[in-house]
Coordinates of C-alpha atoms and ligand atoms in Angstrom, one line a residue:
X1 CA 0.0 -0.1 0.3
X2 CA 1.0 3.7 -0.5
X3 CA 1.2 4.7 3.0
X4 CA 0.2 8.1 2.8
X5 CA -0.9 7.8 6.3
X6 CA -0.6 4.9 9.3
X7 CA -2.9 4.0 12.1
X8 CA -2.0 3.8 15.5
X9 CA -3.4 0.5 17.3
X10 CA -3.7 1.0 20.9
X11 CA -3.9 -1.5 23.7
X12 CA -7.2 -0.2 25.3
X13 CA -6.1 -1.6 28.8
X14 CA -2.9 0.4 29.2
X15 CA -2.7 2.9 26.3
X16 CA 0.1 1.6 24.7
X17 CA 0.6 1.6 21.2
X18 CA 0.9 -1.8 20.0
X19 CA 1.3 -1.7 16.5
X20 CA 1.2 0.7 13.4
X21 CA -0.2 0.3 10.3
X22 CA -0.4 1.7 6.6
X23 CA -3.9 3.0 5.9
X24 CA -5.4 2.6 2.4
X25 CA -6.1 5.6 0.3
X26 CA -8.7 5.7 -2.9
X27 CA -5.7 4.4 -5.2
X28 CA -5.2 1.4 -2.9
X29 CA -8.8 0.7 -2.7
X30 CA -8.6 1.3 -7.2
X31 CA -5.9 -1.3 -7.2
X32 CA -7.1 -3.9 -5.0
X33 CA -10.6 -3.8 -6.7
X34 CA -8.7 -4.7 -9.9
X35 CA -7.2 -7.7 -8.0
X36 CA -10.0 -9.0 -6.5
X37 CA -11.8 -8.9 -9.9
X38 CA -9.6 -11.1 -11.0
X39 CA -9.4 -13.5 -8.3
X40 CA -12.7 -13.5 -8.6
X41 CA -13.3 -14.7 -12.2
X42 CA -11.1 -17.7 -11.4
X43 CA -12.5 -18.5 -8.0
X44 CA -15.7 -18.7 -9.3
X45 CA -14.6 -20.8 -12.4
X46 CA -13.1 -23.6 -9.6
X47 CA -15.3 -26.9 -9.0
X48 CA -17.8 -26.3 -6.2
X49 CA -16.1 -28.8 -3.9
X50 CA -12.8 -27.5 -5.1
X51 CA -13.9 -24.0 -3.4
X52 CA -15.7 -26.0 -0.1
X53 CA -12.4 -27.4 0.1
X54 CA -10.3 -24.3 0.4
X55 CA -12.5 -22.6 3.0
X56 CA -12.4 -25.7 5.2
X57 CA -8.6 -25.6 4.9
X58 CA -8.9 -21.5 5.7
X59 CA -11.2 -23.0 8.9
X60 CA -8.7 -25.3 10.0
X61 CA -5.8 -22.6 9.7
X62 CA -7.8 -20.3 12.0
X63 CA -8.1 -23.1 14.4
X64 CA -4.8 -23.8 14.2
X65 CA -3.9 -20.3 15.2
X66 CA -7.1 -19.4 17.4
X67 CA -5.0 -18.8 20.7
X68 CA -2.8 -16.1 18.6
X69 CA -5.8 -14.5 17.0
X70 CA -7.4 -14.3 20.4
X71 CA -4.0 -12.8 22.1
X72 CA -4.2 -10.7 19.5
X73 CA -7.7 -9.6 20.2
X74 CA -6.9 -8.9 23.6
X75 CA -4.3 -6.5 23.0
X76 CA -6.2 -4.5 20.0
X77 CA -9.7 -4.4 21.5
X78 CA -9.2 -5.2 25.3
X79 CA -11.9 -8.1 24.8
X80 CA -11.6 -10.8 27.7
X81 CA -9.4 -13.7 26.5
X82 CA -12.2 -16.1 27.6
X83 CA -14.3 -13.9 24.1
X84 CA -11.7 -13.7 22.5
X85 CA -11.4 -17.4 22.1
X86 CA -15.0 -17.9 21.4
X87 CA -14.6 -15.2 19.1
X88 CA -11.8 -16.6 16.8
X89 CA -13.5 -20.0 17.1
X90 CA -16.8 -18.2 15.5
X91 CA -14.8 -17.3 12.7
X92 CA -13.7 -21.0 12.1
X93 CA -17.1 -22.4 12.4
X94 CA -18.4 -19.6 10.0
X95 CA -16.0 -21.0 7.7
X96 CA -17.4 -24.5 7.9
X97 CA -20.5 -23.5 7.7
X98 CA -20.3 -21.7 4.7
X99 CA -18.3 -24.3 3.2
X100 CA -21.0 -26.8 4.0
X101 CA -23.3 -24.4 1.4
X102 CA -20.9 -24.4 -1.5
X103 CA -22.0 -27.7 -3.0
X104 CA -25.9 -27.3 -1.8
X105 CA -26.6 -23.9 -3.5
X106 CA -29.0 -24.8 -6.0
X107 CA -31.5 -22.9 -8.1
X108 CA -35.2 -24.1 -8.8
X109 CA -36.9 -25.5 -11.5
X110 CA -40.1 -23.9 -12.0
X111 CA -43.2 -25.9 -14.2
X112 CA -44.0 -23.5 -16.8
X113 CA -45.5 -24.5 -20.4
X114 CA -43.7 -24.9 -23.6
X115 CA -40.2 -25.9 -21.7
X116 CA -38.0 -26.1 -18.7
X117 CA -37.5 -23.0 -16.7
X118 CA -34.3 -23.0 -14.1
X119 CA -32.8 -20.2 -12.0
X120 CA -28.9 -20.2 -11.3
X121 CA -27.6 -18.3 -8.8
X122 CA -24.4 -16.5 -9.8
X123 CA -22.1 -14.7 -7.7
X124 CA -22.4 -10.9 -7.5
X125 CA -18.7 -10.0 -8.1
X126 CA -16.6 -8.1 -5.7
X127 CA -18.3 -7.5 -2.1
X128 CA -16.7 -5.0 0.5
X129 CA -17.2 -5.7 4.0
X130 CA -16.8 -2.8 6.4
X131 CA -16.6 -3.7 9.8
X132 CA -16.6 -1.9 13.3
X133 CA -14.4 -2.2 16.4
X134 CA -16.7 -4.2 18.8
X135 CA -16.5 -7.8 17.3
X136 CA -13.8 -7.3 14.9
X137 CA -13.3 -10.9 14.0
X138 CA -16.9 -12.3 14.1
X139 CA -18.8 -9.2 12.2
X140 CA -15.8 -9.7 9.5
X141 CA -16.8 -13.3 9.0
X142 CA -20.3 -12.8 8.9
X143 CA -20.0 -11.0 5.6
X144 CA -16.9 -12.8 4.2
X145 CA -17.4 -16.2 5.0
X146 CA -20.8 -16.7 2.8
X147 CA -19.5 -14.0 0.1
X148 CA -16.8 -16.3 -0.4
X149 CA -18.7 -19.5 -0.6
X150 CA -21.1 -18.1 -2.8
X151 CA -18.2 -17.3 -5.7
X152 CA -17.5 -13.8 -4.8
X153 CA -13.9 -11.8 -4.0
X154 CA -14.4 -9.9 -0.7
X155 CA -12.4 -6.8 0.5
X156 CA -12.5 -6.2 4.2
X157 CA -11.9 -2.8 5.6
X158 CA -11.7 -2.8 9.8
X159 CA -12.3 -0.4 12.0
X160 CA -9.1 2.3 12.5
X161 CA -8.8 1.0 16.0
X162 CA -8.8 -3.0 15.2
X163 CA -7.0 -3.9 12.2
X164 CA -4.8 -6.6 13.5
X165 CA -6.7 -9.5 13.6
X166 CA -8.5 -8.9 10.0
X167 CA -4.8 -8.3 8.7
X168 CA -3.8 -11.9 10.1
X169 CA -6.5 -14.0 9.1
X170 CA -5.8 -12.4 4.9
X171 CA -2.7 -14.2 5.8
X172 CA -4.2 -17.5 6.7
X173 CA -6.3 -17.7 3.8
X174 CA -3.2 -17.0 1.5
X175 CA -1.5 -20.0 3.7
X176 CA -4.4 -22.3 3.7
X177 CA -4.5 -21.8 -0.3
X178 CA -6.8 -19.4 -1.2
X179 CA -5.9 -17.4 -4.3
X180 CA -4.2 -14.2 -4.3
X181 CA -6.5 -11.5 -4.1
X182 CA -9.7 -13.2 -3.4
X183 CA -9.6 -11.9 0.4
X184 CA -7.9 -8.5 0.7
X185 CA -8.0 -6.8 4.1
X186 CA -7.5 -3.0 3.8
X187 CA -7.1 -0.9 7.0
X188 CA -8.4 3.0 6.8
X189 CA -10.0 6.0 8.0
X190 CA -13.6 5.3 7.2
X191 CA -14.5 8.3 4.9
X192 CA -11.6 7.4 2.8
X193 CA -10.8 3.9 2.4
X194 CA -14.5 2.7 3.5
X195 CA -16.0 5.9 1.4
X196 CA -14.0 4.6 -1.9
X197 CA -15.6 1.2 -1.4
X198 CA -18.9 2.5 -1.0
X199 CA -18.5 4.7 -4.4
X200 CA -16.1 2.2 -6.1
X201 CA -18.3 1.0 -9.6
X202 CA -16.3 -2.8 -9.0
X203 CA -17.7 -3.6 -5.9
X204 CA -21.0 -4.9 -6.4
X205 CA -22.3 -5.1 -2.6
X206 CA -21.6 -3.2 0.5
X207 CA -22.0 -5.4 4.0
X208 CA -22.1 -2.4 6.4
X209 CA -21.6 -3.1 10.2
X210 CA -21.6 0.2 12.2
X211 CA -23.7 2.9 13.7
X212 CA -26.5 4.2 12.2
X213 CA -25.6 7.6 10.9
X214 CA -22.8 6.2 8.9
X215 CA -25.0 3.4 7.8
X216 CA -27.1 6.0 6.2
X217 CA -24.3 7.6 4.6
X218 CA -23.1 4.2 3.0
X219 CA -27.0 3.1 1.7
X220 CA -27.5 7.3 -0.2
X221 CA -23.9 6.6 -1.5
X222 CA -24.1 3.1 -2.5
X223 CA -27.8 3.9 -4.0
X224 CA -26.2 6.2 -6.8
X225 CA -24.8 3.0 -8.2
X226 CA -28.2 0.8 -7.1
X227 CA -25.2 -1.4 -5.2
X228 CA -26.8 -4.1 -3.1
X229 CA -26.6 -2.8 0.7
X230 CA -26.8 -4.9 3.7
X231 CA -27.0 -2.6 7.4
X232 CA -26.3 -3.8 10.6
X233 CA -26.5 -0.9 12.9
X234 CA -27.4 0.2 16.3
X235 CA -29.4 -1.4 18.9
X236 CA -31.4 -0.3 22.6
X237 CA -32.5 -3.5 23.1
X238 CA -35.1 -4.1 25.9
X239 CA -34.8 -7.2 28.3
X240 CA -38.5 -7.3 29.9
X241 CA -39.2 -9.3 33.1
X242 CA -42.9 -10.7 34.0
X243 CA -44.0 -11.1 37.6
X244 CA -44.7 -14.5 36.6
X245 CA -41.1 -15.5 35.3
X246 CA -38.4 -16.9 37.4
X247 CA -37.0 -13.9 39.0
X248 CA -34.0 -15.2 40.5
X249 CA -32.8 -16.5 36.8
X250 CA -33.9 -13.4 34.8
X251 CA -32.2 -11.3 37.9
X252 CA -28.6 -13.6 37.9
X253 CA -28.7 -13.5 33.5
X254 CA -29.4 -9.5 33.7
X255 CA -25.8 -8.0 34.0
X256 CA -24.2 -10.2 31.3
X257 CA -26.8 -9.5 28.9
X258 CA -25.7 -5.6 28.9
X259 CA -21.8 -5.7 30.4
X260 CA -20.3 -8.6 28.1
X261 CA -17.9 -6.9 26.0
X262 CA -17.9 -3.6 28.2
X263 CA -21.6 -3.5 26.8
X264 CA -20.0 -2.6 23.3
X265 CA -22.6 -4.9 21.9
X266 CA -25.2 -4.2 19.2
X267 CA -27.8 -6.4 21.1
X268 CA -27.0 -5.4 24.5
X269 CA -29.9 -5.7 26.9
X270 CA -29.7 -2.0 28.1
X271 CA -33.3 -1.3 28.8
X272 CA -34.4 -3.6 31.6
X273 CA -38.2 -3.3 31.8
X274 CA -39.6 -5.2 35.2
X275 CA -43.3 -5.5 36.3
X276 CA -43.9 -3.5 39.2
X277 CA -45.0 -6.1 41.6
X278 CA -41.4 -7.5 41.3
X279 CA -39.4 -4.2 40.7
X280 CA -38.0 -3.9 44.2
X281 CA -37.2 -7.6 44.4
X282 CA -35.5 -7.8 41.3
X283 CA -33.4 -5.0 42.1
X284 CA -32.5 -6.7 45.4
X285 CA -31.5 -9.5 43.3
X286 CA -29.6 -7.5 40.7
X287 CA -27.6 -5.6 43.2
X288 CA -24.7 -8.0 44.6
X289 CA -24.4 -9.3 40.5
X290 CA -23.9 -6.0 39.6
X291 CA -21.4 -5.3 42.2
X292 CA -19.1 -8.6 42.1
X293 CA -18.5 -8.3 38.2
X294 CA -14.8 -8.6 37.8
X295 CA -13.5 -5.7 35.8
X296 CA -9.8 -5.6 34.8
X297 CA -7.1 -6.9 33.0
X298 CA -8.7 -8.6 29.9
X299 CA -5.6 -11.4 29.5
X300 CA -6.6 -12.7 33.3
X301 CA -8.7 -15.7 32.9
X302 CA -10.9 -14.7 35.5
X303 CA -11.7 -11.4 34.2
X304 CA -15.5 -10.6 33.3
X305 CA -15.1 -7.3 31.7
X306 CA -12.4 -5.3 30.0
X307 CA -11.9 -1.9 29.1
X308 CA -13.8 0.3 26.5
X309 CA -11.7 0.7 23.2
X310 CA -11.0 4.4 23.1
X311 CA -10.8 7.5 24.9
X312 CA -13.4 9.1 22.7
X313 CA -15.6 6.0 23.7
X314 CA -15.3 6.3 27.2
X315 CA -16.0 10.0 27.2
X316 CA -19.2 9.1 25.1
X317 CA -20.4 6.9 27.8
X318 CA -19.2 9.5 30.3
X319 CA -21.8 12.3 29.0
X320 CA -25.0 9.6 29.4
X321 CA -24.0 9.0 32.9
X322 CA -25.1 11.7 35.8
X323 CA -22.9 10.6 38.6
X324 CA -25.4 11.6 41.7
X325 CA -28.1 9.7 39.5
X326 CA -29.8 6.6 41.9
X327 CA -28.7 3.1 41.0
X328 CA -26.2 0.5 41.2
X329 CA -22.5 0.8 40.8
X330 CA -19.9 -1.9 40.1
X331 CA -16.3 -1.3 40.2
X332 CA -13.3 -0.5 37.7
X333 CA -9.5 -0.4 38.1
X334 CA -7.9 3.2 38.5
X335 CA -4.9 4.7 35.9
X336 CA -4.5 4.0 32.4
X337 CA -6.7 2.5 30.2
X338 CA -10.4 3.3 29.5
X339 CA -12.1 1.9 32.3
X340 CA -16.1 2.6 33.1
X341 CA -17.6 0.9 35.9
X342 CA -21.1 -1.3 35.7
X343 CA -23.7 0.9 35.9
X344 CA -27.5 0.7 36.5
X345 CA -29.7 3.6 36.7
X346 CA -32.8 3.5 38.4
X347 CA -35.6 6.4 38.3
X348 CA -34.5 7.3 35.1
X349 CA -37.3 9.0 32.7
X350 CA -38.0 6.9 30.2
X351 CA -37.5 9.2 27.3
X352 CA -34.3 10.4 28.8
X353 CA -31.3 10.0 26.1
X354 CA -29.8 7.3 28.3
X355 CA -33.1 5.1 28.0
X356 CA -33.7 5.8 24.7
X357 CA -29.9 6.0 23.0
X358 CA -27.5 3.7 22.3
X359 CA -24.8 4.0 25.0
X360 CA -22.3 1.4 24.2
X361 CA -20.9 1.1 27.1
X362 CA -21.5 -0.7 30.5
X363 CA -24.8 1.1 31.2
X364 CA -28.5 -0.1 31.5
X365 CA -32.2 1.8 32.9
X366 CA -34.4 -0.4 34.9
X367 CA -37.9 1.0 34.4
X368 CA -41.1 -0.4 35.8
X369 CA -44.5 -1.2 34.0
X370 CA -47.8 -2.3 34.9
X371 CA -49.1 -5.1 32.4
X372 CA -48.2 -6.5 29.4
X373 CA -49.5 -3.7 26.9
X374 CA -47.1 -1.0 28.6
X375 CA -44.3 -3.4 28.4
X376 CA -44.9 -3.8 24.6
X377 CA -45.2 0.2 24.3
X378 CA -41.8 0.7 26.6
X379 CA -39.5 -1.9 24.5
X380 CA -40.7 -0.3 21.2
X381 CA -40.3 3.4 22.2
X382 CA -37.0 3.6 20.8
X383 CA -36.1 4.1 17.1
X384 CA -34.1 0.8 17.2
X385 CA -35.3 -2.6 16.8
X386 CA -32.4 -5.5 17.0
X387 CA -32.4 -7.6 19.8
X388 CA -34.7 -8.2 23.0
X389 CA -35.2 -10.8 25.6
X390 CA -38.9 -11.9 27.2
X391 CA -38.5 -13.3 30.6
X392 CA -41.8 -15.3 31.7
X393 CA -43.6 -19.0 32.5
X394 CA -46.6 -17.8 30.0
X395 CA -46.1 -19.3 27.0
X396 CA -49.1 -17.6 25.4
X397 CA -47.4 -14.7 27.0
X398 CA -44.0 -15.3 25.1
X399 CA -45.4 -15.4 21.7
X400 CA -47.8 -12.6 22.4
X401 CA -45.1 -10.0 23.3
X402 CA -42.4 -12.0 20.3
X403 CA -45.0 -11.2 17.9
X404 CA -45.8 -7.3 19.5
X405 CA -42.1 -6.5 20.0
X406 CA -40.6 -4.6 16.7
X407 CA -37.3 -6.1 16.7
X408 CA -35.0 -8.9 14.6
X409 CA -34.2 -11.3 17.2
X410 CA -35.7 -12.1 20.5
X411 CA -35.4 -14.7 22.9
X412 CA -37.5 -15.9 25.6
X413 CA -35.7 -16.9 29.0
X414 CA -32.3 -16.4 27.4
X415 CA -30.5 -14.1 26.1
X416 CA -29.2 -15.5 22.8
X417 CA -28.9 -13.0 19.5
X418 CA -26.4 -14.1 17.5
X419 CA -26.2 -17.4 16.0
X420 CA -24.6 -18.6 13.0
X421 CA -27.3 -21.2 12.1
X422 CA -30.3 -18.5 12.1
X423 CA -31.1 -15.5 10.5
X424 CA -29.7 -12.0 11.9
X425 CA -30.8 -8.7 11.7
X426 CA -32.6 -5.5 12.7
X427 CA -35.9 -3.9 12.1
X428 CA -36.4 0.3 12.0
X429 CA -33.0 2.3 12.3
X430 CA -31.4 -1.5 13.8
X431 CA -30.6 -2.4 9.8
X432 CA -31.6 -3.6 6.5
X433 CA -31.4 -7.1 5.1
X434 CA -30.5 -10.1 7.2
X435 CA -27.0 -12.0 7.5
X436 CA -26.3 -15.6 8.7
X437 CA -28.6 -18.5 8.6
X438 CA -29.4 -21.1 6.0
X439 CA -30.1 -18.0 3.5
X440 CA -27.0 -16.6 3.9
X441 CA -24.8 -17.5 0.9
X442 CA -28.1 -16.5 -1.6
X443 CA -27.6 -12.6 -0.3
X444 CA -24.2 -12.9 -1.8
X445 CA -25.8 -14.1 -5.3
X446 CA -28.2 -12.4 -8.2
X447 CA -30.8 -15.0 -9.3
X448 CA -30.6 -15.5 -13.0
X449 CA -34.1 -17.2 -14.8
X450 CA -33.4 -19.3 -18.1
X451 CA -36.4 -20.2 -19.9
X452 CA -35.5 -23.4 -22.6
X453 CA -38.0 -24.0 -24.8
X454 CA -39.2 -27.5 -25.5
X455 CA -41.1 -26.3 -29.3
X456 CA -39.3 -27.3 -32.3
X457 CA -38.2 -24.7 -34.9
X458 CA -41.1 -22.6 -36.3
X459 CA -42.3 -24.9 -39.3
Ligands
NAD501 P1 -19.1 3.5 12.9 O1 -20.3 3.4 11.8 O2 -18.1 4.4 13.2 O3 -18.0 2.6 11.9 C1 -18.0 1.7 11.4 C2 -17.3 1.2 10.1 O4 -17.6 2.1 8.9 C3 -15.8 1.4 10.5 O5 -14.9 0.4 9.7 C4 -15.4 2.7 9.7 O6 -14.3 3.2 9.7 C5 -16.4 2.8 8.8 N1 -16.5 4.3 8.2 C6 -17.1 5.6 8.8 N2 -17.4 6.2 8.0 C7 -17.7 5.8 6.9 C8 -17.8 6.2 5.7 N3 -18.1 7.8 5.5 N4 -17.9 5.6 4.2 C9 -17.9 4.1 4.9 N5 -17.2 3.6 6.1 C10 -17.2 4.4 7.0 O7 -19.1 2.5 14.2 P2 -18.3 2.0 15.0 O8 -18.3 3.1 16.2 O9 -17.0 1.2 14.7 O10 -19.2 0.7 15.8 C11 -20.1 0.5 16.6 C12 -21.5 0.4 15.9 O11 -22.0 -0.6 15.5 C13 -22.5 0.7 17.4 O12 -23.6 1.6 16.9 C14 -23.0 -0.6 17.2 O13 -24.7 -1.3 17.4 C15 -23.0 -1.1 15.6 N6 -22.8 -2.5 15.6 C16 -24.3 -2.9 14.8 C17 -24.0 -4.3 14.8 C18 -25.2 -5.3 14.3 O14 -25.2 -6.1 13.7 N7 -26.2 -4.5 14.0 C19 -22.9 -5.4 15.1 C20 -22.2 -4.7 15.8 C21 -21.8 -3.1 16.0

């Protein structure tokens, strides 16, 4: 790359610079698209079984380097080592799952008069994946694995703060035997490298994960060329606890449902809605869970929560929390690093910024509700619609509320959101399109319809 500028990668737990990498310019994007276009033509011409085999080798290479990738994620993103190992394993699993689809990516045969009609699923060409810093490896792989499996080339632009694991994945792809240029990683500034990908006529699809404000710009700019665009954006997800639920279980699960990854999770359950009859009991049960969360060195196996990603993110989170507001507070280290303690606010106005905007930090509000109708109204009272949880022992209520909450990913008596076997994506301003699940590969294809006449030539 031309190295007109560089990106410093900081360890968020210590504020030390751990690496400096060259940043991509628009000219670098042009050159990458040429390489990707050539590689894609060769890749799509390979037998499906050979493409599947190479993706499985890539998955094995990730598995062989799982600990190294995990340690790198701890250093650049401050993720706890346990989470980071899961994230590297998730990349391996996504590649394996996508590899299984290569030989099963079938079109249809449709009954029509006068001939045979078939659909063919063709690759789009070059796909750009623009990733955020909060889950650098899994989110990169959500787009990359199915796109490659469907016969496309991928250019991945990681977030400015977290390019290291992405760069290592590209090396592992080459070592596994994927063709040169098929999977390229271009670290760089969003408005420079990211925007050049969005506006490049040689890029057929943009898979964007990040903030709602940048996602809207990506959609607007991509639409000038009628690009395919998938958007995975922000969230402000409810955790609804009804009085008939197993309150002990709901209170025990609530802390990590918003503190995992220091709350920098688009699915974080940051609005805890509790039915009034069990409100006080729930808070009594929640308090020890918040106060005892082990916050500290993310490389320590016992740590449950690490630092925030950057000084800017720390300042943003601080701006949402009035230090004198009533609630529960956990502990956080002092000194270098971007630390913020686990925080639960009570007595918050349901319309306050902290109750409706995405904080992207370890901060939740608890709001009481009277009945099912009010719970649903509160759950839906944000611009977002990504995830949510419903705690109840009443199956009918679980289904009614699942249908009434306008969000793409709900879980009952659990906080599960993202599983690579199932579709994932947002309602409202949380996104556009779906990723993962059984249809993941199809989202990286065009459907071509071919009709073959069985009529003889006209006499
Ligand atoms: P961000 O929008 O600032 O950046 C995301 C990516 O876009 C980065 O790679 C950035 O460099 C790039 N970018 C920035 N400006 C650009 C431009 N003009 N053109 C093209 N690319 C540009 O988001 P972030 O702060 O890195 O990530 C946090 C956000 O991501 C949160 O809002 C979170 O909810 C969201 N997120 C959503 C999901 C989901 O699946 N719905 C998952 C994880 C994170």
